[in-house]
XYZ file of C-alpha atoms in Angstrom:
662
model
C 83.582 -27.440 -77.844
C 81.716 -24.186 -77.697
C 82.648 -21.388 -75.417
C 80.089 -20.206 -72.831
C 79.352 -17.137 -74.872
C 78.731 -19.193 -78.011
C 76.570 -21.587 -76.084
C 74.347 -18.779 -74.847
C 74.117 -17.197 -78.290
C 72.953 -20.457 -79.801
C 70.074 -20.673 -77.368
C 71.372 -23.538 -75.261
C 72.911 -23.822 -71.850
C 73.587 -26.412 -69.177
C 71.622 -27.152 -66.036
C 73.120 -27.982 -62.674
C 73.371 -31.665 -63.511
C 75.582 -31.063 -66.514
C 72.864 -31.831 -69.046
C 72.260 -29.528 -71.941
C 69.042 -27.548 -71.553
C 67.102 -25.614 -74.132
C 66.580 -21.875 -74.018
C 69.875 -20.713 -72.553
C 69.928 -17.727 -70.275
C 67.615 -14.827 -70.479
C 70.454 -12.454 -71.188
C 71.660 -14.668 -74.036
C 68.303 -14.588 -75.784
C 68.127 -10.833 -75.365
C 71.587 -10.411 -76.788
C 70.616 -12.538 -79.764
C 67.641 -10.338 -80.454
C 69.616 -7.146 -80.076
C 72.326 -8.360 -82.413
C 69.780 -9.218 -85.094
C 70.790 -12.933 -85.207
C 68.448 -15.677 -84.111
C 68.327 -19.453 -84.268
C 69.513 -21.155 -87.395
C 67.054 -22.141 -90.113
C 67.411 -25.734 -88.986
C 65.735 -24.833 -85.738
C 62.559 -23.543 -87.400
C 59.565 -25.818 -86.940
C 58.625 -27.755 -90.098
C 55.126 -27.234 -91.309
C 52.660 -30.108 -90.919
C 49.867 -30.463 -93.457
C 46.432 -30.004 -92.000
C 47.679 -28.334 -88.856
C 47.766 -24.643 -88.220
C 51.422 -23.927 -87.898
C 53.308 -21.072 -86.205
C 53.512 -17.552 -87.615
C 55.531 -17.040 -90.784
C 59.186 -16.305 -90.152
C 61.750 -14.481 -92.208
C 63.579 -16.177 -95.021
C 66.483 -16.980 -92.752
C 64.147 -18.413 -90.086
C 65.043 -15.741 -87.551
C 61.969 -13.772 -86.379
C 58.316 -13.401 -87.193
C 56.438 -10.171 -87.860
C 55.900 -9.711 -84.119
C 59.614 -9.777 -83.315
C 59.435 -13.188 -81.580
C 62.024 -15.927 -82.069
C 60.640 -19.193 -83.454
C 60.321 -22.130 -81.057
C 62.907 -24.875 -81.400
C 61.963 -28.548 -81.505
C 64.204 -31.533 -81.173
C 67.863 -31.245 -80.273
C 69.810 -30.045 -83.285
C 73.487 -29.395 -82.974
C 74.299 -25.898 -81.737
C 75.471 -23.505 -84.416
C 78.269 -21.056 -83.618
C 77.797 -17.482 -84.764
C 79.135 -16.575 -88.176
C 82.448 -14.748 -87.698
C 82.027 -13.090 -91.119
C 78.754 -11.388 -90.156
C 79.174 -7.623 -89.780
C 78.597 -6.113 -86.351
C 75.347 -4.245 -85.833
C 75.522 -0.560 -86.718
C 75.854 1.863 -83.845
C 73.039 4.267 -83.157
C 74.071 7.787 -84.156
C 74.600 10.104 -81.192
C 72.561 13.327 -81.114
C 74.333 16.463 -82.191
C 74.782 19.355 -79.836
C 76.099 17.635 -76.733
C 74.390 15.523 -74.074
C 70.624 15.922 -74.149
C 70.276 15.203 -70.449
C 72.785 17.905 -69.561
C 70.925 20.398 -71.779
C 67.622 19.555 -70.101
C 69.174 20.041 -66.668
C 70.469 23.473 -67.637
C 67.044 24.564 -68.910
C 65.324 23.210 -65.794
C 67.788 24.973 -63.526
C 67.046 28.322 -65.138
C 63.310 27.679 -64.868
C 63.580 26.687 -61.211
C 65.517 29.834 -60.338
C 62.994 32.018 -62.155
C 60.104 30.297 -60.407
C 61.801 30.776 -57.036
C 61.955 34.544 -57.591
C 58.261 34.602 -58.503
C 57.362 32.702 -55.331
C 59.587 35.015 -53.298
C 57.768 38.087 -54.598
C 54.416 36.516 -53.696
C 55.553 35.286 -50.289
C 57.235 38.455 -49.007
C 54.118 40.635 -48.527
C 52.117 37.637 -47.290
C 54.677 36.764 -44.615
C 54.698 40.316 -43.329
C 50.933 40.787 -43.589
C 50.098 37.558 -41.777
C 52.511 38.430 -38.979
C 50.950 41.864 -38.528
C 47.443 40.388 -38.607
C 48.489 37.848 -35.986
C 49.636 40.517 -33.570
C 53.285 39.472 -33.897
C 56.397 41.291 -35.152
C 56.839 41.051 -38.936
C 60.252 39.438 -38.501
C 58.589 36.316 -37.073
C 56.547 35.947 -40.254
C 59.707 36.134 -42.356
C 61.398 33.525 -40.156
C 58.463 31.162 -40.692
C 58.688 31.750 -44.433
C 62.424 30.996 -44.398
C 61.838 27.758 -42.475
C 59.048 26.808 -44.867
C 61.425 27.209 -47.783
C 64.729 25.873 -46.507
C 63.457 23.068 -44.252
C 60.081 21.925 -45.574
C 61.111 22.772 -49.129
C 63.897 20.196 -49.094
C 61.847 17.483 -47.398
C 60.015 14.722 -49.221
C 56.256 14.790 -49.444
C 54.902 17.286 -51.913
C 57.084 18.489 -54.761
C 55.585 21.843 -55.729
C 53.518 23.178 -52.837
C 55.115 26.020 -50.852
C 54.809 26.479 -47.087
C 54.890 29.524 -44.872
C 52.715 31.553 -42.477
C 49.120 31.251 -43.656
C 46.273 33.728 -43.500
C 43.972 30.924 -42.380
C 45.758 30.765 -39.026
C 46.071 34.532 -38.508
C 42.919 34.881 -36.406
C 43.781 31.803 -34.358
C 47.335 33.028 -33.726
C 46.091 36.495 -32.784
C 43.717 34.950 -30.239
C 46.510 32.770 -28.823
C 48.893 35.735 -28.533
C 46.202 37.798 -26.834
C 45.337 35.036 -24.362
C 48.704 33.389 -23.633
C 51.284 35.945 -24.742
C 53.860 36.022 -27.526
C 56.445 34.107 -25.456
C 54.125 31.089 -25.087
C 53.352 31.036 -28.810
C 56.641 29.280 -29.558
C 55.842 26.411 -27.172
C 52.383 26.009 -28.705
C 53.798 25.863 -32.224
C 56.567 23.465 -31.166
C 54.122 21.068 -29.499
C 51.880 21.215 -32.566
C 54.819 20.280 -34.772
C 55.666 17.286 -32.580
C 52.045 16.113 -32.812
C 52.136 16.462 -36.595
C 55.259 14.322 -36.767
C 53.565 11.701 -34.602
C 50.474 11.669 -36.821
C 52.648 11.213 -39.880
C 54.670 8.398 -38.314
C 51.551 6.399 -37.473
C 50.370 7.032 -41.063
C 47.304 9.132 -40.354
C 48.038 11.607 -43.129
C 45.149 10.416 -45.277
C 42.757 10.547 -42.342
C 42.210 14.232 -43.053
C 40.789 13.318 -46.463
C 37.897 11.497 -44.772
C 36.152 14.800 -44.014
C 33.029 16.096 -45.666
C 33.741 18.714 -48.318
C 30.933 20.791 -46.824
C 32.787 20.915 -43.500
C 36.017 21.888 -45.258
C 34.400 24.692 -47.246
C 32.515 25.853 -44.170
C 35.771 25.926 -42.209
C 37.508 27.989 -44.888
C 34.568 30.376 -45.041
C 34.569 30.616 -41.253
C 38.267 31.551 -41.380
C 37.963 34.021 -44.246
C 34.962 35.999 -42.966
C 36.495 37.022 -39.606
C 39.804 37.701 -41.368
C 38.186 40.238 -43.682
C 36.451 42.143 -40.887
C 39.477 42.075 -38.594
C 41.720 43.486 -41.347
C 39.209 46.197 -42.197
C 40.475 48.115 -39.150
C 44.226 48.237 -40.006
C 43.159 48.967 -43.580
C 41.969 52.328 -42.206
C 44.868 52.775 -39.751
C 42.733 51.665 -36.809
C 42.945 48.861 -34.264
C 40.567 45.906 -34.342
C 38.151 45.633 -31.435
C 38.527 41.935 -30.622
C 36.237 38.999 -31.369
C 34.766 38.470 -34.847
C 31.223 39.422 -33.870
C 32.476 42.609 -32.217
C 34.524 43.494 -35.283
C 31.493 43.008 -37.536
C 29.263 45.164 -35.365
C 31.899 47.931 -35.192
C 32.152 48.482 -38.964
C 29.664 51.428 -39.091
C 31.636 53.315 -36.457
C 34.882 52.571 -38.301
C 33.483 54.048 -41.520
C 32.401 57.221 -39.726
C 35.788 57.724 -38.049
C 37.650 57.111 -41.292
C 35.601 59.663 -43.192
C 36.304 62.298 -40.537
C 40.119 61.872 -40.620
C 41.997 62.807 -43.872
C 45.060 60.658 -43.072
C 42.923 57.618 -42.330
C 41.059 58.270 -45.556
C 44.375 58.139 -47.463
C 45.283 54.865 -45.754
C 41.827 53.432 -46.495
C 42.184 54.520 -50.118
C 45.471 52.630 -50.415
C 43.960 49.546 -48.796
C 40.841 49.553 -50.956
C 42.966 50.178 -54.036
C 45.009 47.091 -53.135
C 41.839 45.012 -52.864
C 40.508 46.253 -56.215
C 43.903 45.735 -57.865
C 44.040 42.161 -56.573
C 40.664 41.372 -58.125
C 41.305 43.042 -61.481
C 44.936 42.125 -62.023
C 44.158 38.732 -63.559
C 42.181 40.407 -66.333
C 45.210 42.248 -67.673
C 46.472 40.994 -71.041
C 49.912 39.691 -71.823
C 52.801 38.950 -69.475
C 51.762 41.673 -67.008
C 49.526 39.152 -65.260
C 52.580 37.154 -64.173
C 53.691 39.977 -61.875
C 52.185 39.445 -58.387
C 49.520 42.110 -57.734
C 50.526 42.286 -54.053
C 54.022 43.369 -55.093
C 52.606 46.089 -57.350
C 50.349 47.314 -54.540
C 53.259 47.388 -52.072
C 55.411 49.366 -54.493
C 52.614 51.855 -55.135
C 51.887 52.188 -51.419
C 55.550 52.881 -50.664
C 55.533 55.606 -53.294
C 52.417 57.265 -51.834
C 53.703 56.963 -48.256
C 56.901 58.808 -49.207
C 54.998 61.844 -50.502
C 55.167 65.004 -48.389
C 52.201 65.569 -46.114
C 51.234 61.876 -45.993
C 51.398 60.524 -42.433
C 50.127 56.964 -42.542
C 51.349 54.052 -40.467
C 54.163 52.031 -42.020
C 55.800 48.775 -41.060
C 58.164 48.722 -38.100
C 60.935 46.185 -38.726
C 63.632 45.167 -36.264
C 66.652 42.910 -36.405
C 65.792 39.465 -37.737
C 68.220 37.587 -35.501
C 67.269 39.591 -32.423
C 63.603 38.642 -32.849
C 64.353 34.942 -32.266
C 62.958 33.930 -28.870
C 63.855 30.378 -27.840
C 61.330 29.093 -25.277
C 62.575 28.450 -21.756
C 61.395 26.321 -18.834
C 58.753 28.875 -17.895
C 57.159 28.687 -21.314
C 57.262 24.877 -21.379
C 55.532 24.810 -17.998
C 52.539 26.469 -19.663
C 51.786 23.166 -21.411
C 50.242 21.975 -18.145
C 47.390 24.432 -18.721
C 44.237 23.020 -20.255
C 43.633 26.088 -22.403
C 47.159 25.889 -23.829
C 46.717 22.192 -24.658
C 43.419 22.995 -26.374
C 45.205 25.600 -28.490
C 47.898 23.040 -29.358
C 45.300 20.537 -30.543
C 43.521 23.247 -32.533
C 46.765 24.341 -34.210
C 47.592 20.726 -35.066
C 44.227 19.919 -36.615
C 43.816 23.134 -38.576
C 47.422 23.348 -39.797
C 47.471 19.680 -40.845
C 44.114 19.871 -42.562
C 44.983 23.065 -44.437
C 48.343 21.667 -45.571
C 46.909 18.370 -46.825
C 43.912 20.032 -48.474
C 46.334 22.365 -50.233
C 48.405 19.360 -51.328
C 45.342 17.795 -52.921
C 44.538 21.075 -54.693
C 48.115 21.511 -55.955
C 48.182 17.926 -57.274
C 45.297 18.861 -59.541
C 47.340 21.741 -60.989
C 50.141 19.637 -62.475
C 50.873 16.185 -63.852
C 54.102 15.525 -61.974
C 54.794 13.505 -58.886
C 51.887 13.127 -56.485
C 51.998 14.086 -52.822
C 52.985 11.539 -50.191
C 50.589 12.616 -47.479
C 52.279 10.995 -44.495
C 55.697 12.279 -45.555
C 54.259 15.746 -46.132
C 52.674 15.722 -42.672
C 56.035 14.787 -41.133
C 57.722 17.590 -43.097
C 55.137 20.121 -41.924
C 55.638 18.912 -38.361
C 59.404 19.300 -38.636
C 58.964 22.845 -39.927
C 56.557 23.813 -37.151
C 58.836 22.247 -34.554
C 61.708 24.423 -35.739
C 59.444 27.502 -35.971
C 58.318 26.909 -32.384
C 61.902 26.487 -31.226
C 62.714 29.878 -32.783
C 59.559 31.481 -31.352
C 58.099 32.145 -34.821
C 54.601 31.781 -36.286
C 53.048 28.455 -37.274
C 53.262 27.514 -40.921
C 51.151 25.562 -43.366
C 51.096 24.980 -47.088
C 49.715 28.059 -48.867
C 47.661 27.921 -52.053
C 48.725 31.353 -53.347
C 52.442 30.586 -53.277
C 51.973 27.023 -54.495
C 49.881 28.046 -57.501
C 52.437 30.733 -58.376
C 55.154 28.074 -58.215
C 53.274 25.759 -60.571
C 52.372 28.521 -63.011
C 55.992 29.666 -63.137
C 56.977 26.274 -64.569
C 58.671 24.672 -61.556
C 58.983 20.892 -61.617
C 61.223 20.093 -58.634
C 61.681 21.078 -54.995
C 64.509 23.444 -55.897
C 62.284 26.469 -56.564
C 60.492 26.375 -53.221
C 63.786 25.844 -51.412
C 65.452 28.820 -53.110
C 62.528 31.123 -52.303
C 63.337 30.659 -48.616
C 66.938 31.623 -49.333
C 65.806 34.831 -51.077
C 63.578 35.702 -48.099
C 66.494 35.270 -45.718
C 68.851 37.344 -47.858
C 66.320 40.167 -48.269
C 65.561 40.367 -44.547
C 69.261 40.410 -43.621
C 70.529 42.754 -46.334
C 67.613 45.154 -46.962
C 65.613 45.529 -43.736
C 65.249 49.297 -44.216
C 63.162 48.753 -47.355
C 60.507 46.940 -45.317
C 60.046 49.979 -43.090
C 58.547 51.918 -46.041
C 55.583 49.537 -46.582
C 52.205 50.957 -45.414
C 50.205 48.756 -43.029
C 46.983 49.507 -44.919
C 48.390 47.922 -48.097
C 49.238 44.713 -46.255
C 45.757 44.738 -44.744
C 44.285 45.058 -48.232
C 46.261 42.003 -49.345
C 44.810 40.012 -46.446
C 41.275 41.244 -47.088
C 41.570 39.834 -50.591
C 42.917 36.558 -49.152
C 39.998 36.424 -46.718
C 37.520 36.906 -49.550
C 39.030 33.999 -51.457
C 38.795 31.832 -48.350
C 35.204 32.887 -47.780
C 34.277 32.106 -51.411
C 30.632 33.274 -51.278
C 29.887 31.750 -54.693
C 30.271 28.291 -53.147
C 27.140 28.686 -51.013
C 24.564 28.915 -53.849
C 26.510 26.261 -55.719
C 26.225 23.908 -52.749
C 22.525 24.756 -52.414
C 21.920 23.636 -55.989
C 23.963 20.469 -55.607
C 22.935 19.233 -52.151
C 20.788 21.144 -49.686
C 21.702 18.857 -46.822
C 25.401 19.591 -47.342
C 24.513 23.278 -47.655
C 23.085 23.165 -44.137
C 26.275 21.532 -42.837
C 28.447 24.112 -44.618
C 26.454 27.077 -43.313
C 26.313 25.669 -39.792
C 30.084 25.233 -39.735
C 30.692 28.810 -40.879
C 28.248 30.346 -38.416
C 29.576 28.240 -35.534
C 33.177 29.319 -36.214
C 32.263 33.003 -36.408
C 30.074 32.839 -33.285
C 32.381 30.710 -31.091
C 35.881 29.670 -32.136
C 37.603 27.698 -34.847
C 37.863 24.335 -33.068
C 34.323 24.435 -31.696
C 32.929 25.370 -35.097
C 34.778 22.560 -36.887
C 33.581 20.019 -34.312
C 30.016 21.262 -34.744
C 30.322 20.889 -38.514
C 31.737 17.374 -38.201
C 28.880 16.379 -35.885
C 26.325 17.780 -38.326
C 27.974 15.932 -41.215
C 27.905 12.630 -39.304
C 24.231 13.055 -38.434
C 23.399 13.834 -42.059
C 25.304 10.766 -43.270
C 23.585 8.561 -40.677
C 20.142 9.797 -41.693
C 20.884 9.171 -45.362
C 22.243 5.725 -44.643
C 19.028 4.897 -42.783
C 16.643 5.332 -45.712
C 13.682 3.012 -45.117
C 10.708 2.200 -47.342
C 7.477 1.134 -45.573
C 4.331 -0.170 -47.241
C 1.245 -1.535 -45.463
C -1.760 -3.255 -47.004
C -4.530 -5.758 -46.233
C -5.075 -8.896 -48.336
C -8.025 -10.983 -47.226
C -7.619 -11.810 -43.555
C -3.938 -10.783 -43.408
C -2.438 -7.362 -42.733
C 0.888 -7.060 -44.567
C 3.873 -4.868 -43.694
C 6.714 -4.687 -46.235
C 9.935 -2.858 -45.315
C 13.102 -2.303 -47.325
C 16.343 -0.376 -46.884
C 18.427 0.198 -43.762
C 16.449 0.049 -40.517
C 18.424 1.582 -37.650
C 17.522 3.216 -34.363
C 17.158 6.504 -36.229
C 14.122 4.989 -38.008
C 12.712 3.317 -34.913
C 9.734 5.744 -34.627
C 8.828 4.976 -38.252
C 9.019 1.232 -37.570
C 6.834 1.502 -34.481
C 4.195 3.480 -36.401
C 4.139 0.828 -39.143
C 3.752 -2.015 -36.636
C 0.914 -0.217 -34.888
C -0.786 0.312 -38.250
C -0.893 -3.408 -39.116
C -1.939 -4.278 -35.561
C -4.828 -1.802 -35.728
C -6.182 -3.502 -38.864
C -7.809 -6.153 -36.643
C -7.150 -9.068 -39.018
C -6.524 -12.586 -37.689
C -3.220 -12.743 -39.488
C -0.204 -10.442 -39.820
C 2.690 -10.830 -42.217
C 5.905 -8.916 -41.626
C 7.972 -9.040 -44.820
C 11.469 -7.770 -43.978
C 13.323 -9.622 -46.721
C 14.128 -6.339 -48.477
C 15.927 -4.921 -45.424
C 19.661 -4.662 -46.046
C 20.558 -4.004 -42.413
C 18.682 -3.752 -39.134
C 20.353 -3.030 -35.842
C 19.690 -4.498 -32.392
C 17.104 -1.888 -31.418
C 14.877 -2.546 -34.432
C 15.301 -6.312 -34.195
C 14.277 -6.258 -30.537
C 11.238 -4.141 -31.365
C 10.098 -6.604 -34.051
C 10.657 -9.612 -31.783
C 8.628 -8.022 -28.991
C 5.798 -7.237 -31.404
C 5.712 -10.822 -32.725
C 5.776 -12.380 -29.257
C 3.057 -10.060 -27.961
C 0.597 -10.713 -30.804
C 1.207 -14.435 -30.969
C 0.284 -14.554 -27.312
C -3.011 -12.907 -28.288
C -3.917 -15.784 -30.707
C -2.949 -13.738 -33.785
C -1.222 -15.604 -36.588
C 2.025 -13.696 -37.227
C 4.238 -14.623 -40.159
C 7.710 -13.154 -39.891
C 10.023 -13.108 -42.921
C 13.369 -12.021 -41.570
C 15.977 -10.205 -43.695
C 18.694 -12.330 -45.189
C 21.527 -10.621 -43.351
C 24.429 -12.014 -41.305
C 23.045 -10.605 -38.057
C 19.622 -12.211 -38.535
C 19.014 -15.174 -36.187
C 18.677 -18.552 -37.911
C 15.189 -20.023 -38.389
C 14.057 -22.592 -35.805
C 15.075 -26.182 -36.562
C 12.240 -28.606 -37.380
C 11.355 -31.324 -34.884
C 12.304 -34.964 -35.382
C 8.787 -36.089 -36.252
C 8.049 -33.137 -38.485
C 4.453 -32.985 -37.178
C 4.702 -29.835 -35.069
C 3.579 -26.650 -36.808
C 5.952 -23.736 -37.326
C 5.234 -20.891 -34.907
C 5.562 -18.396 -37.765
C 3.196 -20.129 -40.169
C 0.246 -21.292 -38.038
C -1.155 -24.778 -38.683
C 1.115 -25.566 -41.644
C 3.449 -28.559 -41.343
C 7.177 -28.604 -41.962
C 8.917 -31.335 -43.937
C 10.799 -34.035 -42.112
C 14.563 -34.363 -41.901
C 14.636 -36.760 -44.895
C 12.755 -34.406 -47.222
C 14.443 -33.201 -50.412
C 14.282 -29.527 -51.375
C 13.758 -28.355 -54.924
C 13.533 -24.944 -56.587
C 11.090 -23.903 -59.259
C 12.641 -22.703 -62.488
C 10.827 -19.554 -63.706
C 11.884 -20.158 -67.339
C 8.795 -20.849 -69.517
C 8.523 -24.371 -70.932
C 9.052 -24.624 -74.680
C 7.030 -26.684 -77.122
C 8.235 -30.365 -77.052
C 8.734 -30.526 -80.824
C 10.784 -27.300 -80.808
C 12.832 -28.597 -77.920
C 13.637 -31.830 -79.760
C 14.721 -29.936 -82.882
C 16.915 -27.648 -80.776
C 18.493 -30.612 -79.038
C 19.205 -32.345 -82.340
C 20.804 -29.203 -83.697
C 22.830 -28.813 -80.524
C 23.994 -32.425 -80.708
C 25.268 -31.929 -84.244
C 27.060 -28.733 -83.256
C 28.636 -30.364 -80.235
C 29.721 -33.302 -82.356
C 31.396 -30.971 -84.854
C 33.126 -28.997 -82.125
C 34.230 -32.162 -80.385
C 35.662 -33.552 -83.612
C 37.561 -30.342 -84.286
C 38.814 -30.257 -80.711
C 39.945 -33.884 -80.930
C 41.854 -33.197 -84.152
C 43.544 -30.160 -82.606
C 44.442 -32.153 -79.508
C 45.911 -34.987 -81.587
C 47.931 -32.429 -83.539
C 49.336 -30.940 -80.343
C 50.275 -34.427 -79.129
C 52.115 -35.130 -82.388
C 53.878 -31.791 -82.127
C 55.167 -32.670 -78.703
């Protein structure tokens, strides 16, 4: 009696009733293939003359050229494995240790290097965004630390890096000016809770259902005010206020800067930072990998330390002392309508910017894709913690994320470590931050605003789609003239109207044939095309013919307004003894045609005096295929009969062979 292991190796097993079954277990067959031994030669199927047999097997009857075991027929006695057969040779192990351990060591070094690169990019941006937002620079660093240590470890996106973003600087500055710095934490906290809620109900991908013209218009509307607002600290001056006021005050700013030597030095540093940021990518070799903002900050610190130079530098306090946990008074501000509006604005803009950045970062690498709902929850958790600490709101940032990808990072470790480096630098070397000139940070943000504005996208959109160009321009102008939320809503409304107009494309053709005026319509007929429909109906009515035919069979969709207009027109003209023939569109919302009467003698109201067939009539359809010559048809049929006979004979032989095989 065979052991269970031998029984499985031979390809046989037992079912639950104790009978021997063929095939064995799946693991047994796999083990047989791995060991190089298959069924015995007695199990190979004998060849049958005249019948196409199975693929050719090896000399020992084990496997064919495709690596498949031959099928077994009948019930031959199970063969135990040959105890004299040598065991399969072991695969040689690679030299030089474990390959997986080596790969982990290389990846760890790459992740640490990438984290330092991201840290160098993030440090000036955190400080510059905080200054542009009208908040202490320590709050920007705190947001960067939370973006690294909290959001960096969360699931969602693997390589994108979060922190205080330049896109929210103008919005935060307006909120701080209107509600105060103490209320900012409550606003950010409430926005984070809303983001978590949106992620939990799986609305992360909802932000992808937005017109690209609205998105580009929003970014341009954020970048343009950012550039003009940072033009003032670039020259050691204070911004006036609203974007339009800042734009109109540029001539006066230039005159005041030219009259003051110290402001001219500050403006020179700021403009040099902007020029350096544009030209740095054109440098050859590994020098391009150094962040240009870091080079500009180092050069600005060197100039600011020269004797006789009195330009404004960064004022940095204690990082832990800058934490302001909101109290009951701040939470009571959520009852204000203006505060709730700011919360909704923060939520929409921060979520949209983070998820748009995730889509852009996914196109930069071939690794794991972003889980949008998980990423939205992670961003909400980060903003909730930032609000609890009284810090700035955070989003995913393209500049840091692209630096992370280009540095060779492949896991979440690099973005997490960059937050650790930010925290260590702010705690151990706060005096170094006090040497950074404000004008240099303003120059960094002017360059960021230019990239957000992206003026080359406007002529590109004009060439591609002029309708979308109008939506994009309208969104930008509305944001600059009013506010961010109002401008985005205006752009969304314009995009919806444009889509509705394009979905309502209607083709109208009128003509007169004999005593009948004909109207043919095709496309989508909605209330937006109701004036065009009314004009077409009036045109065929003005022809004065005794008959009118309305051919709407080419209409893909018509709404209730257009259907009611057509029905009223038909009823009105039939009451005036005009023969109106209405061919309704074959759509689900079209009413069914009237049922014929029992006698079949009453005329159809749509076809005048014509009669309808009775209930026992049989319908037939005309075949448009031209009729062939009878003699040719007979020859073709004879040829087809012979072919069918041959095929049938071959099929019958094959079927009989399969029956014999069974």
